[in-house]
Short mmCIF file of C-alpha atoms in Angstrom, two decimals:
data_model
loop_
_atom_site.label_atom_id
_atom_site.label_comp_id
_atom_site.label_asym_id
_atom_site.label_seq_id
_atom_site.Cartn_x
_atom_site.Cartn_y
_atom_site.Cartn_z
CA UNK A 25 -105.79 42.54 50.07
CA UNK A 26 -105.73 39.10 49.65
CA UNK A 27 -102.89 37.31 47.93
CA UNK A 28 -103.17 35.73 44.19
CA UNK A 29 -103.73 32.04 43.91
CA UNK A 30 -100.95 30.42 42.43
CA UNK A 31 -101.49 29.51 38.29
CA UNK A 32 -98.35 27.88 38.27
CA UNK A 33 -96.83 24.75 39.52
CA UNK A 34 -94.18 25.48 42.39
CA UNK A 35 -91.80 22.49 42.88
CA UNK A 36 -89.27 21.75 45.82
CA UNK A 37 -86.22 19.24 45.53
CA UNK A 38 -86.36 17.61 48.92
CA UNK A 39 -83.27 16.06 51.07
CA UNK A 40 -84.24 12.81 52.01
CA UNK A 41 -83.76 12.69 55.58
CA UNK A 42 -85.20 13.77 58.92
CA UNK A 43 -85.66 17.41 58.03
CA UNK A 44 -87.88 16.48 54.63
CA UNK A 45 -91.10 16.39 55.92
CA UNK A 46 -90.71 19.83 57.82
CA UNK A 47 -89.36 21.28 55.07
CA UNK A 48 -92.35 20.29 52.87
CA UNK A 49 -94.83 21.42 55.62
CA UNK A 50 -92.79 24.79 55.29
CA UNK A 51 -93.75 24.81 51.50
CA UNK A 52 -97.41 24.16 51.75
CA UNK A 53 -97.90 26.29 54.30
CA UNK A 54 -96.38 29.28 52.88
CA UNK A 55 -97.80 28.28 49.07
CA UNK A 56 -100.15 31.03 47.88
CA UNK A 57 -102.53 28.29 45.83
CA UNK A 58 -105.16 28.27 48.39
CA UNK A 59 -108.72 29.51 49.11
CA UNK A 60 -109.27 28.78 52.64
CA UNK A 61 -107.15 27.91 55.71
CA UNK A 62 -108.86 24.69 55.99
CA UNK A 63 -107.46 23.19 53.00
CA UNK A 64 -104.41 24.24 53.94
CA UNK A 65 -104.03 23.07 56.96
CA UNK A 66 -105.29 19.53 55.33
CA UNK A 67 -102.48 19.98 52.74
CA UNK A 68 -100.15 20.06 55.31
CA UNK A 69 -101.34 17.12 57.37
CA UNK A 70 -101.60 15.09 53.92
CA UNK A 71 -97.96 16.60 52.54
CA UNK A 72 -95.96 15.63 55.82
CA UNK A 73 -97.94 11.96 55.18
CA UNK A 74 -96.38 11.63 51.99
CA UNK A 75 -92.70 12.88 52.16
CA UNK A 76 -92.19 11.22 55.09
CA UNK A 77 -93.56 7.81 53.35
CA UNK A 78 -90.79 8.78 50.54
CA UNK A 79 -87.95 9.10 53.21
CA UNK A 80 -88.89 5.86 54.90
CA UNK A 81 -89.73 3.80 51.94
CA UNK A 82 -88.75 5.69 48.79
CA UNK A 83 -85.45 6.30 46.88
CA UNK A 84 -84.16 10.17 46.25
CA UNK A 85 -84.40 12.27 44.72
CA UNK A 86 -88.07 13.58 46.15
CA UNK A 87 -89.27 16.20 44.64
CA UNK A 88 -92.77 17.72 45.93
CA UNK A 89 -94.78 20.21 43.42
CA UNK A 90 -98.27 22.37 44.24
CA UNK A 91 -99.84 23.68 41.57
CA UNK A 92 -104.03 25.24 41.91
CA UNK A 93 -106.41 23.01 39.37
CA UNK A 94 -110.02 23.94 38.80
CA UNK A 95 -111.23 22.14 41.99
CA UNK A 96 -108.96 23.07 44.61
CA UNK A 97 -104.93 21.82 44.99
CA UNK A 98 -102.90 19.20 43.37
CA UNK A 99 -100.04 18.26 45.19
CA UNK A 100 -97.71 15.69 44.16
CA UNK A 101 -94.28 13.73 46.33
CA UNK A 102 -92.29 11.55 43.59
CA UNK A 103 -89.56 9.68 44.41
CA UNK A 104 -87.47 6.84 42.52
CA UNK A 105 -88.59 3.86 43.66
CA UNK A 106 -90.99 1.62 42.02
CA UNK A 107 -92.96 0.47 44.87
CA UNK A 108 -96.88 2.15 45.55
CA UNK A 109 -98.07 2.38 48.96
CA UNK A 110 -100.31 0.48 50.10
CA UNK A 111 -103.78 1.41 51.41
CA UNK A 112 -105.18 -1.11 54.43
CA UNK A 113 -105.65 -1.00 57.87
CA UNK A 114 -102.49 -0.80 60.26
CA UNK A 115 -102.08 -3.45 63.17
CA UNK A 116 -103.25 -1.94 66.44
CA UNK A 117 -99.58 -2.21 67.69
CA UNK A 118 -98.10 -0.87 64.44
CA UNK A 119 -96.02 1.97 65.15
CA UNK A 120 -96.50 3.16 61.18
CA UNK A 121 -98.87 2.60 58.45
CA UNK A 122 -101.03 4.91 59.58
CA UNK A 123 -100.02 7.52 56.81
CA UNK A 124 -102.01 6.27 53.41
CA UNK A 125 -105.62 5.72 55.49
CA UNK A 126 -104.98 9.52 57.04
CA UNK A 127 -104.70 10.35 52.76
CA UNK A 128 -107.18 8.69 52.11
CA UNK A 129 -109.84 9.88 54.69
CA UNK A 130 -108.90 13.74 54.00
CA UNK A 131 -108.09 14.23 50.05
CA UNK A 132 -110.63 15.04 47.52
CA UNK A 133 -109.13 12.13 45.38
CA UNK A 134 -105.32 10.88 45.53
CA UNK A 135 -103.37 8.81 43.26
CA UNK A 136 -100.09 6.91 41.75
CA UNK A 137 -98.65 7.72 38.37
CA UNK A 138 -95.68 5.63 37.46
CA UNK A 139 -92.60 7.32 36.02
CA UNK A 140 -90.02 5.69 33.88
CA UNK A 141 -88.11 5.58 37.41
CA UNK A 142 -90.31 5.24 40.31
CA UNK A 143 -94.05 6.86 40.84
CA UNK A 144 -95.59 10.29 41.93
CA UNK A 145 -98.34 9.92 44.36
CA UNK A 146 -100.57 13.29 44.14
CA UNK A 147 -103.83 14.16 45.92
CA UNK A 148 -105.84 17.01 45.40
CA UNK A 149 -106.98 19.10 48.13
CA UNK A 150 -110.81 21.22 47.22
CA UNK A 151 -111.40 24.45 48.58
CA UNK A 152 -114.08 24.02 50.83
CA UNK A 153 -115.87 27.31 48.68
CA UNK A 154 -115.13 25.82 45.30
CA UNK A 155 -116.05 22.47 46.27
CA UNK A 156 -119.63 21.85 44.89
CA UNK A 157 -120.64 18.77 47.23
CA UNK A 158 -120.38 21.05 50.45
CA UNK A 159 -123.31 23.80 48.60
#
C-alpha cells in the first residue's frame, strides 16, 4: 500500500552548522509528499544545495518546510539574512558556487521571497507523472 502524499506543510528548525545539511537530506528523504523516487532523490540533491548555502552564507535561525502543491513539491530554506544568492557561473578553480547553477538546472522553478528579516529561497520539485511537459 502506498503511503499518503503529504497535504500539509512539514517544517524543520535547522542547527546551523556542519550537521544541517544532513539533517535536511534526512527530512526530504523520509517526507511522504512525493510521487516518484526521482523527484526525490532531486529534492535531496537541491535541499542539501540550499541549507548548506544558509550555513555558509546565511544567518540562523534556518528553518526548511516541504509541503505537496498541485505540480509536484515546494520546498523552501529561510534564513535571516538579507542577502539572495546569486546565480552565474563559478570560476573553474572555485572550490564553491557551484550550488545555485545545480538549482537551477534541476528545479521545476525556484525562487526568493524576502521576509521582514532575511529571505526564503523555495523551488518546486514536479513529479515526473504529474508533470504535463514530460506526456
Amino acid at each position: 500500500m502506498a503511503t499518503p502524499l503529504a497535504k500539509t506543510p512539514f517544517t524543520l528548525a535547522l542547527p546551523s552548522g556542519p550537521y544541517a545539511p544532513g539533517r535536511a537530506r534526512d527530512f526530504v528523504r523520509d517526507s511522504s509528499a512525493f510521487r516518484t523516487q526521482s523527484s526525490r532523490d532531486s529534492a535531496v540533491l537541491m535541499v542539501s544545495e540550499l541549507v548548506t548555502n544558509a550555513v555558509l552564507h546565511g544567518r540562523p535561525p534556518i528553518v526548511l518546510t516541504v509541503e505537496r502543491v498541485w505540480s509536484g513539491v515546494q520546498i523552501s530554506v529561510a534564513d535571516d539574512h538579507p542577502d539572495e544568492p546569486v546565480l552565474g557561473p563559478p570560476s573553474r578553480t572555485a572550490v564553491v558556487g557551484r550550488g545555485m547553477p545545480v538549482i537551477d538546472a534541476l528545479a521545476a522553478s525556484w525562487g526568493v521571497r524576502r521576509r521582514p528579516i532575511g529571505k526564503s529561497i523555495w523551488i518546486r520539485v514536479a513529479d515526473d507523472e504529474a508533470d504535463p511537459t514530460t506526456a
